[in-house]
Coordinates of C-alpha atoms and ligand atoms in Angstrom, one line a residue:
C1 CA 246.5 160.3 114.8
G2 CA 247.5 161.3 118.0
L3 CA 246.3 165.1 119.2
V4 CA 243.1 165.6 116.9
T5 CA 240.6 168.3 117.5
D6 CA 237.3 165.9 116.7
D7 CA 234.6 169.0 117.8
P8 CA 232.0 168.5 116.1
I9 CA 229.9 170.9 116.9
L10 CA 232.8 173.2 116.1
Y11 CA 232.4 171.1 112.5
R12 CA 229.1 171.8 111.7
A13 CA 229.6 175.4 113.2
R14 CA 232.0 176.5 110.7
V15 CA 230.2 175.1 107.6
A16 CA 225.9 175.5 109.2
G17 CA 225.9 177.3 111.7
D18 CA 222.6 178.7 111.2
G19 CA 220.5 175.1 110.9
Q20 CA 218.8 174.7 114.2
A21 CA 220.8 172.0 117.1
L22 CA 218.3 171.9 119.4
F23 CA 215.1 172.2 121.4
E24 CA 214.4 171.9 124.0
I25 CA 210.9 170.6 124.9
A26 CA 210.0 171.6 127.8
T27 CA 210.9 174.9 127.5
G28 CA 210.6 175.5 123.6
R29 CA 214.2 177.1 123.8
Q30 CA 215.9 176.6 120.4
L31 CA 220.3 176.4 119.5
T32 CA 221.3 176.8 116.4
Y33 CA 224.8 175.1 115.3
A34 CA 226.9 178.8 115.8
Q35 CA 224.6 179.6 119.1
L36 CA 225.3 176.3 120.2
D37 CA 228.9 176.3 120.0
L38 CA 229.4 179.5 121.5
R39 CA 227.1 178.6 124.6
I40 CA 230.1 175.1 124.4
A41 CA 232.6 176.9 124.9
R42 CA 231.3 179.5 127.3
C43 CA 230.5 176.6 129.4
A44 CA 233.7 175.3 128.5
G45 CA 235.3 178.4 130.0
L46 CA 233.9 177.5 133.0
L47 CA 235.0 174.5 134.0
S48 CA 238.1 176.1 133.5
A49 CA 238.1 178.9 135.5
M50 CA 236.0 177.0 138.5
L51 CA 238.3 173.8 137.5
G52 CA 241.9 175.0 136.6
A53 CA 245.1 173.1 136.2
R54 CA 242.6 170.4 138.0
R55 CA 240.6 170.3 135.0
D56 CA 242.6 167.8 132.7
G57 CA 240.7 164.6 133.2
A58 CA 238.5 166.2 136.1
R59 CA 234.5 164.2 136.4
V60 CA 231.8 165.8 135.6
A61 CA 228.8 164.3 136.8
M62 CA 225.8 165.7 136.5
L63 CA 222.6 163.8 137.6
A64 CA 220.0 165.4 135.7
R65 CA 217.2 164.6 133.1
N66 CA 217.8 165.1 129.8
S67 CA 218.1 169.4 128.8
M68 CA 219.4 171.4 126.1
D69 CA 222.1 172.5 128.7
S70 CA 222.5 168.4 129.3
I71 CA 223.8 168.0 126.6
V72 CA 225.9 172.1 126.8
L73 CA 227.9 170.3 129.5
A74 CA 229.0 167.2 127.6
F75 CA 230.5 168.8 124.6
A76 CA 231.9 171.4 126.9
C77 CA 234.5 168.5 128.8
Q78 CA 234.8 167.0 125.7
R79 CA 236.5 170.1 125.1
A80 CA 238.2 171.2 127.9
G81 CA 239.3 168.2 128.8
A82 CA 237.6 166.9 131.2
I83 CA 235.2 163.8 131.4
Y84 CA 231.2 163.7 131.5
V85 CA 230.4 161.4 133.8
P86 CA 226.2 161.5 133.4
L87 CA 224.5 159.9 136.1
N88 CA 221.3 157.5 136.5
W89 CA 218.7 160.2 138.8
R90 CA 216.5 156.6 138.8
L91 CA 219.0 156.1 141.2
N92 CA 218.6 156.6 144.5
A93 CA 221.4 157.8 146.8
A94 CA 222.8 154.7 147.9
E95 CA 222.7 153.2 144.2
L96 CA 224.4 156.4 144.1
R97 CA 226.4 156.1 146.8
P98 CA 229.8 153.7 145.6
I99 CA 229.3 155.9 142.0
L100 CA 229.8 158.4 143.2
A101 CA 233.0 157.0 144.8
D102 CA 234.2 155.1 141.9
C103 CA 234.4 158.3 139.3
A104 CA 235.3 161.0 142.6
P105 CA 233.7 164.3 140.4
A106 CA 235.4 167.3 141.0
L107 CA 231.6 168.7 139.6
L108 CA 228.9 168.0 140.3
V109 CA 225.6 169.1 138.6
H110 CA 222.4 169.2 139.2
D111 CA 218.8 169.2 138.7
E112 CA 216.6 170.9 142.2
Q113 CA 214.9 168.4 142.4
F114 CA 217.4 164.9 143.1
S115 CA 218.8 167.9 146.1
A116 CA 217.9 166.5 148.9
T117 CA 219.8 163.4 147.0
V118 CA 223.0 165.6 145.9
A119 CA 223.4 167.2 149.4
S120 CA 223.2 163.8 151.2
L121 CA 225.9 163.0 149.0
A122 CA 228.2 165.9 148.9
D123 CA 228.3 165.3 152.3
A124 CA 230.8 162.8 151.8
D125 CA 233.3 164.5 149.5
A126 CA 234.2 168.0 151.0
E127 CA 236.2 168.4 147.8
M128 CA 233.2 167.9 144.8
A129 CA 231.9 171.7 143.7
V130 CA 228.5 171.0 143.0
I131 CA 226.2 173.2 140.7
S132 CA 221.9 173.6 140.3
T133 CA 220.4 174.0 137.0
A134 CA 217.9 176.0 138.4
D135 CA 217.5 179.4 137.5
G136 CA 219.3 182.8 139.4
P137 CA 221.8 183.7 138.8
T138 CA 224.2 180.5 140.9
G139 CA 222.3 178.3 138.7
L140 CA 224.5 176.7 135.3
A141 CA 222.7 178.9 133.5
A142 CA 223.4 182.0 134.2
R143 CA 227.5 180.9 135.0
I144 CA 227.5 179.1 131.2
E145 CA 226.8 182.9 129.9
A146 CA 228.6 185.1 132.5
S147 CA 231.8 183.2 131.4
L148 CA 234.5 184.0 128.3
P149 CA 234.1 180.8 125.5
M150 CA 236.7 179.7 125.8
K151 CA 239.4 178.8 123.0
P152 CA 239.1 175.2 120.9
V153 CA 242.9 173.7 121.9
S154 CA 244.1 170.2 120.8
A155 CA 243.5 167.3 122.2
D156 CA 244.1 163.4 122.8
A157 CA 242.2 161.2 120.6
D158 CA 243.1 158.9 122.9
G159 CA 241.8 160.3 126.1
A160 CA 238.8 159.9 127.6
C161 CA 235.5 162.4 127.5
V162 CA 233.0 160.3 128.3
L163 CA 232.8 157.5 131.6
L164 CA 229.1 155.4 130.8
Y165 CA 228.1 153.4 133.4
T166 CA 226.2 150.4 132.5
S167 CA 223.1 149.7 133.3
G168 CA 223.9 147.3 136.1
T169 CA 221.4 144.5 134.7
T170 CA 224.3 141.8 136.2
G171 CA 225.9 142.6 138.7
Q172 CA 228.1 146.2 139.4
P173 CA 227.2 149.1 137.5
K174 CA 230.4 150.0 135.9
G175 CA 232.6 152.5 133.8
V176 CA 233.0 152.8 130.1
I177 CA 235.4 154.6 129.3
I178 CA 234.8 156.6 125.6
T179 CA 237.3 158.5 124.7
R180 CA 237.3 160.5 121.5
R181 CA 237.6 158.6 119.4
N182 CA 235.9 155.7 120.7
A183 CA 232.5 158.2 120.7
F184 CA 233.7 160.1 117.3
F185 CA 233.4 156.4 116.2
A186 CA 230.2 155.2 117.7
A187 CA 228.0 157.2 115.9
V188 CA 230.3 157.7 112.8
N189 CA 228.6 154.3 113.1
F190 CA 224.5 154.5 114.5
S191 CA 225.2 157.7 111.7
F192 CA 226.1 154.1 109.4
V193 CA 223.1 152.3 110.3
G194 CA 220.8 155.1 112.0
E195 CA 220.3 157.2 107.8
I196 CA 221.4 160.3 109.7
G197 CA 222.6 163.3 108.4
P198 CA 221.5 167.8 108.2
G199 CA 218.5 166.8 106.9
S200 CA 217.6 164.7 109.9
V201 CA 215.6 165.5 112.9
A202 CA 215.8 163.4 116.2
L203 CA 213.4 162.9 119.3
C204 CA 215.5 161.8 122.4
D205 CA 213.9 160.7 125.1
L206 CA 215.7 158.5 126.5
P207 CA 217.9 160.0 128.7
F208 CA 221.6 161.3 128.6
F209 CA 222.9 158.7 131.3
H210 CA 222.6 155.7 128.8
T211 CA 224.9 155.4 125.1
I212 CA 221.5 154.6 123.2
G213 CA 220.8 158.6 124.2
L214 CA 223.8 160.5 124.5
I215 CA 225.8 158.5 121.7
A216 CA 223.4 157.6 119.0
V217 CA 220.9 159.9 119.0
A218 CA 222.2 162.7 120.6
R219 CA 225.6 162.6 119.6
T220 CA 225.6 161.2 116.0
T221 CA 222.5 163.7 115.2
L222 CA 224.8 166.8 116.4
M223 CA 227.3 165.5 114.9
L224 CA 226.1 165.0 111.1
G225 CA 224.3 167.9 111.6
G226 CA 221.1 166.8 112.4
T227 CA 218.1 167.8 114.6
L228 CA 217.9 167.0 118.4
V229 CA 214.8 167.7 120.0
V230 CA 215.0 167.5 123.4
S231 CA 212.7 165.5 126.1
D232 CA 213.3 165.2 129.2
R233 CA 210.7 162.4 130.2
F234 CA 208.9 160.3 128.6
T235 CA 204.5 159.5 128.3
P236 CA 203.1 157.8 125.7
A237 CA 200.9 161.2 125.2
R238 CA 203.8 163.1 125.2
T239 CA 205.8 161.3 122.9
L240 CA 202.9 160.9 120.7
A241 CA 201.9 164.6 120.3
A242 CA 205.8 165.3 119.6
L243 CA 205.8 162.7 116.9
A244 CA 202.1 163.9 115.8
D245 CA 203.1 167.1 115.7
R246 CA 204.5 167.7 111.4
Q247 CA 205.9 171.8 112.9
H248 CA 209.1 169.0 114.3
A249 CA 208.6 166.5 111.3
I250 CA 210.4 164.0 112.9
T251 CA 212.7 161.1 111.1
H252 CA 213.7 159.0 114.4
Y253 CA 213.1 158.3 117.1
F254 CA 214.2 155.6 119.0
A255 CA 212.8 153.5 121.8
V256 CA 213.3 150.6 124.1
P257 CA 211.7 148.1 123.3
Q258 CA 209.3 148.3 126.9
I259 CA 208.7 152.5 125.7
A260 CA 207.9 150.5 121.8
L261 CA 205.6 148.7 123.9
A262 CA 204.0 151.3 125.6
L263 CA 203.5 153.8 122.5
R264 CA 202.2 151.3 121.0
N265 CA 199.5 150.3 123.9
D266 CA 198.6 154.2 124.6
P267 CA 195.0 154.6 123.7
A268 CA 196.1 158.6 121.9
Y269 CA 198.3 155.4 119.4
S270 CA 198.0 156.3 116.0
A271 CA 200.0 154.8 113.1
A272 CA 199.3 158.5 111.3
A273 CA 201.4 159.7 114.4
L274 CA 204.4 157.6 113.6
S275 CA 204.1 158.4 109.7
G276 CA 206.5 160.7 109.3
L277 CA 209.3 158.3 111.5
H278 CA 211.9 157.2 108.5
A279 CA 212.1 154.6 111.0
L280 CA 211.3 153.4 115.2
F281 CA 214.2 152.1 116.5
V282 CA 214.6 149.8 119.0
G283 CA 217.1 147.8 121.4
G284 CA 218.9 148.0 124.4
A285 CA 217.5 144.5 125.5
P286 CA 214.9 141.0 123.6
L287 CA 211.9 142.5 121.3
T288 CA 209.4 140.5 120.7
Q289 CA 207.4 139.5 117.7
A290 CA 204.2 140.2 118.3
L291 CA 205.5 144.1 118.8
I292 CA 207.4 143.7 116.1
E293 CA 204.5 142.3 113.4
S294 CA 201.9 145.0 115.6
Y295 CA 204.1 147.9 114.7
L296 CA 204.4 146.3 110.8
A297 CA 200.4 146.2 110.2
D298 CA 200.4 149.4 110.6
G299 CA 203.6 150.8 108.2
V300 CA 205.8 151.1 110.7
A301 CA 209.5 149.8 110.5
L302 CA 210.1 149.1 113.6
V303 CA 213.9 148.1 113.6
N304 CA 216.0 146.3 116.4
G305 CA 219.6 147.3 116.8
Y306 CA 222.1 145.8 119.4
G307 CA 224.6 147.8 121.2
M308 CA 226.0 148.6 125.0
S309 CA 227.9 151.2 126.0
E310 CA 231.3 148.8 125.6
A311 CA 230.6 149.8 121.7
G312 CA 227.6 151.4 120.9
T313 CA 226.0 149.8 118.1
V314 CA 227.2 146.5 117.0
L315 CA 224.1 144.7 114.6
H316 CA 221.0 147.1 112.9
V317 CA 219.0 146.0 111.2
P318 CA 218.3 147.5 108.3
I319 CA 215.4 150.5 107.4
D320 CA 213.8 147.9 105.1
R321 CA 210.4 146.3 104.8
R322 CA 211.6 143.6 103.6
A323 CA 214.6 143.3 105.9
V324 CA 212.2 143.5 109.0
Q325 CA 209.9 141.1 107.2
D326 CA 211.9 138.6 106.5
N327 CA 214.7 138.2 109.0
P328 CA 212.0 137.7 112.4
G329 CA 213.9 138.2 115.1
S330 CA 216.9 138.5 113.8
V331 CA 219.1 142.0 114.6
G332 CA 220.6 142.8 111.7
L333 CA 224.5 143.1 109.9
P334 CA 227.2 144.8 111.9
A335 CA 227.8 148.3 111.8
P336 CA 230.5 149.5 109.1
L337 CA 234.3 149.9 111.4
L338 CA 233.0 147.0 113.9
D339 CA 235.2 143.5 113.6
I340 CA 232.3 140.3 115.1
R341 CA 233.5 137.4 115.7
I342 CA 231.7 134.6 117.0
V343 CA 234.2 131.1 119.2
D344 CA 233.6 128.7 121.0
E345 CA 234.8 128.6 125.5
E346 CA 238.8 128.5 123.5
G347 CA 238.1 131.2 121.7
R348 CA 237.9 129.5 119.0
E349 CA 235.1 130.8 115.5
V350 CA 232.4 129.0 115.7
D351 CA 230.6 127.6 112.6
E352 CA 227.8 129.3 110.6
G353 CA 224.4 129.3 112.9
E354 CA 226.2 127.8 116.0
I355 CA 226.0 129.4 119.0
G356 CA 229.4 131.1 120.9
E357 CA 229.9 134.1 123.1
L358 CA 230.1 137.8 120.4
W359 CA 233.4 138.5 120.4
L360 CA 234.2 142.2 119.6
R361 CA 237.3 144.8 117.9
G362 CA 237.0 148.4 117.1
P363 CA 237.6 151.8 116.5
A364 CA 234.2 153.0 118.5
V365 CA 235.5 149.6 121.5
T366 CA 236.2 151.4 125.0
P367 CA 239.4 150.0 125.9
G368 CA 238.1 149.1 129.4
Y369 CA 236.2 150.0 132.6
W370 CA 237.0 153.1 134.8
N371 CA 239.2 152.3 137.9
K372 CA 238.5 148.4 137.6
P373 CA 241.8 146.4 136.2
L374 CA 241.1 142.9 136.7
E375 CA 237.0 143.2 135.2
T376 CA 238.5 144.9 132.1
A377 CA 241.3 142.4 132.0
A378 CA 238.1 139.6 132.3
A379 CA 237.1 141.4 129.6
F380 CA 239.4 141.3 126.9
T381 CA 241.0 139.1 124.7
D382 CA 244.2 139.8 122.3
G383 CA 242.7 143.2 121.6
W384 CA 239.0 141.4 121.6
Y385 CA 236.3 142.9 124.2
R386 CA 234.6 139.7 124.9
T387 CA 230.6 141.1 125.3
G388 CA 229.5 138.3 127.4
D389 CA 226.0 138.1 124.6
L390 CA 225.7 134.8 122.8
G391 CA 224.2 135.3 119.9
R392 CA 224.9 133.2 116.1
R393 CA 225.3 134.0 112.4
E394 CA 222.7 133.3 110.0
A395 CA 224.5 132.3 106.2
N396 CA 222.5 135.7 105.3
G397 CA 225.4 137.5 107.3
F398 CA 221.9 138.3 109.3
Y399 CA 222.8 138.3 113.8
R400 CA 221.1 136.6 116.3
I401 CA 221.1 137.9 119.7
V402 CA 220.2 134.6 122.3
D403 CA 221.1 135.4 125.4
R404 CA 223.6 136.1 127.7
L405 CA 226.5 134.2 128.5
K406 CA 225.6 134.8 132.0
D407 CA 222.5 133.0 132.0
M408 CA 222.6 130.4 130.6
Y409 CA 222.1 127.3 132.5
I410 CA 222.4 123.2 131.4
S411 CA 219.3 121.4 132.3
G412 CA 219.8 117.3 132.1
G413 CA 223.3 118.1 130.4
E414 CA 221.4 120.8 127.7
N415 CA 222.1 124.1 127.4
V416 CA 219.0 126.2 127.3
Y417 CA 218.9 129.6 125.8
P418 CA 216.1 131.6 129.0
A419 CA 215.3 133.7 126.2
E420 CA 214.0 131.1 124.4
V421 CA 211.4 130.1 127.1
E422 CA 210.1 133.5 127.8
A423 CA 209.9 134.1 124.1
A424 CA 207.7 131.1 124.4
L425 CA 205.5 132.4 127.5
A426 CA 205.2 135.7 126.7
S427 CA 203.3 134.5 123.8
H428 CA 200.6 133.0 126.0
P429 CA 197.8 136.1 125.0
D430 CA 197.0 135.5 129.6
I431 CA 201.2 136.3 130.5
I432 CA 202.4 140.0 130.3
D433 CA 205.6 140.1 131.5
V434 CA 208.0 136.3 132.6
A435 CA 211.0 136.2 133.1
V436 CA 212.9 132.7 133.7
V437 CA 216.0 131.5 135.6
G438 CA 217.7 128.4 136.3
I439 CA 218.5 127.9 139.4
P440 CA 220.2 124.5 141.2
D441 CA 218.3 121.3 141.1
V442 CA 219.0 117.6 142.1
R443 CA 218.3 115.6 139.1
W444 CA 219.1 117.3 135.9
G445 CA 221.8 119.5 136.8
E446 CA 219.7 123.3 136.9
C447 CA 216.4 123.8 135.9
G448 CA 214.3 126.9 135.3
V449 CA 211.9 128.7 137.4
A450 CA 209.6 131.3 135.3
Y451 CA 208.3 134.9 136.8
V452 CA 205.6 135.4 135.9
V453 CA 202.9 138.4 135.8
L454 CA 199.1 137.6 134.5
R455 CA 196.8 140.3 133.0
P456 CA 194.5 141.7 135.1
G457 CA 191.5 138.9 135.8
A458 CA 193.3 136.6 133.6
A459 CA 192.3 132.6 134.2
A460 CA 196.0 130.9 132.9
T461 CA 197.2 128.5 136.2
A462 CA 200.1 127.2 136.0
E463 CA 198.9 123.4 134.4
T464 CA 197.4 125.5 132.1
I465 CA 201.6 127.6 131.1
A466 CA 203.0 124.4 130.8
G467 CA 200.3 123.5 128.6
H468 CA 200.6 126.3 126.6
C469 CA 204.6 125.0 126.9
V470 CA 204.1 121.6 125.9
E471 CA 203.2 122.6 123.2
R472 CA 206.6 124.7 122.3
L473 CA 208.8 123.3 124.0
A474 CA 211.6 120.6 124.3
A475 CA 210.8 118.8 127.8
F476 CA 214.7 120.3 129.4
K477 CA 213.5 124.2 128.5
R478 CA 210.1 123.3 129.6
P479 CA 210.4 125.5 133.2
A480 CA 209.8 123.3 136.4
R481 CA 208.3 126.2 138.3
I482 CA 205.8 128.8 137.0
L483 CA 206.4 131.2 140.4
F484 CA 202.9 134.6 139.7
V485 CA 204.3 137.5 141.1
E486 CA 202.8 141.2 140.8
T487 CA 206.2 142.9 139.1
I488 CA 210.2 141.8 137.7
P489 CA 212.7 143.8 138.7
R490 CA 214.3 145.1 136.2
T491 CA 217.0 148.1 135.5
A492 CA 216.4 151.7 134.5
S493 CA 216.3 151.5 131.0
G494 CA 213.8 147.8 131.3
K495 CA 216.0 145.7 131.7
V496 CA 215.8 142.4 133.8
Q497 CA 217.1 141.6 137.0
K498 CA 218.5 138.5 136.5
H499 CA 221.3 138.0 139.9
V500 CA 217.8 139.6 142.1
L501 CA 215.9 136.4 140.5
R502 CA 218.7 134.4 141.4
R503 CA 219.7 134.9 144.7
L504 CA 215.6 134.1 146.0
H505 CA 216.7 130.4 145.0
S506 CA 220.5 131.0 146.8
D507 CA 220.1 129.0 149.9
E508 CA 217.9 126.2 147.3
T509 CA 218.1 123.7 145.2
L510 CA 214.9 122.0 143.1
Q511 CA 214.5 118.1 144.8
P512 CA 213.3 115.1 142.1
Q513 CA 209.7 116.3 140.7
A514 CA 207.2 113.9 141.3
Ligands
ATP1 P1 225.3 145.2 133.3 O1 226.9 145.2 132.0 O2 226.4 146.4 134.0 O3 225.5 144.2 133.2 P2 223.7 146.0 130.9 O4 224.5 144.3 130.4 O5 222.4 145.4 130.8 O6 224.9 146.1 132.5 P3 224.2 147.6 128.2 O7 226.0 148.6 128.0 O8 223.5 149.4 128.3 O9 224.6 147.9 130.2 O10 223.1 146.9 127.7 C1 223.8 146.3 126.7 C2 223.1 144.9 126.8 O11 222.0 145.4 126.6 C3 224.0 144.0 125.9 O12 224.9 142.6 126.5 C4 222.7 142.5 125.7 O13 222.5 141.8 127.0 C5 221.0 144.1 126.1 N1 221.2 144.5 124.5 C6 221.4 145.0 123.5 N2 220.4 144.3 122.5 C7 220.0 144.7 122.9 C8 219.6 143.4 122.1 N3 218.3 144.3 121.1 N4 219.0 142.9 122.3 C9 218.4 141.3 123.1 N5 219.9 141.9 124.1 C10 220.6 143.1 123.6
MG2 MG1 227.3 144.7 130.5

């Protein structure tokens, strides 16, 4: 299909306009689908009036916490032919500058709390219009209300509607182009794995600047006619209160592993608060088995999922207690509209159970990176997107993610997957966080260095931890060095930035041990 009017909110407004679309926790404001549709139409009218003929393909960036109007702006961009670029508000001005230079937005919308950052960014670009979300006549809300609704028009299915910057775990964030077709099929994929429909009520406190928040949770819920409960921040107490609130009757909640852990460890945690959930969805980074089991013991189905900015949701454990129980450490089955291959270095499919790189193909997969033809060419082979992640498929069709290809190292001729070493270390009761990186080693080629964060007051030493490893890991997998640190460098979404750790060793080669 070339031309479509894929406008999920318009569709929902026509079939069930009275249904509740949004609830904003910070203010208590609500919108039905008909009201949301009108607000999007007015916001599209605003974009049209501001950007005029330039609006087609124009980038509209947003530096704001989750709100109802972030959703309005995102869908208004799609309706007006512009490209929504949600920015990571945890980044500072120096980190945002290259992103803005890359996407060159015609308009930047921001929360008042980021106005100092925006002032220093706007200096560099006199062409960029700026609007605040603050109350008042020049604020976004007032301007939306004062604008004439724009009539929906046909749009190119292969035109971009969102530019989503990756987490920057392995280097500089890259702008992933999400076309209307990609967004539609990513939401279809997630509607299957999440079992989302008109009766679903999804709580989203994950930021809208990542694929999980914006596409999996927000877009899927709204496209399928559920209710999206928007929260502008995560705190364990706030989330637990929202989950326990029977007035909302939340059925779907999504977390990254660090959030699921923080919830479980919070003094206010009770299994009863989560008893209304269809499932607790966790994804985005490796998950410990201990956490899965602690939720299972409470009767909460914590289902692990794997995905990325470039393709949305890819693999997910089915929402079924048995599936969770019987497949520890698994990321489950492929989403319906995805082809998955596991290949060796030559791009040949490997046998079942063998480790290889995951390649993906399907209508939810991005056509490439904004302004980055070289990176795009490097990431695709014959129409397949090369994820850079290593995995394997088991006999029952379930998949496992082993590690990132970039993080694997070779010690004495053997492949070492740091994620496996980290899991062994994390099972030590005194260790609360850990990251392992491979660095050059005179004798073995490469060797592991473990960065370990101990529980306050813990008695463990490098020797006792080494002993713990001896019981669990073959000699070539054991870290050659254990370093104690206060924290481990992470991205905004809680992923370990191993390139930062590796850089600490850039001038170093480990000498033979006694
Ligand atoms: P960058 O591409 O800038 O280095 P990133 O890859 O972390 O950053 P995202 O698109 O946000 O950016 O994250 C996708 C990646 O997260 C996947 O490619 C994979 O490495 C990791 N990931 C996602 N889900 C899981 C999971 N359930 N288990 C293990 N790793 C996961
Ligand atoms: Mg990536």
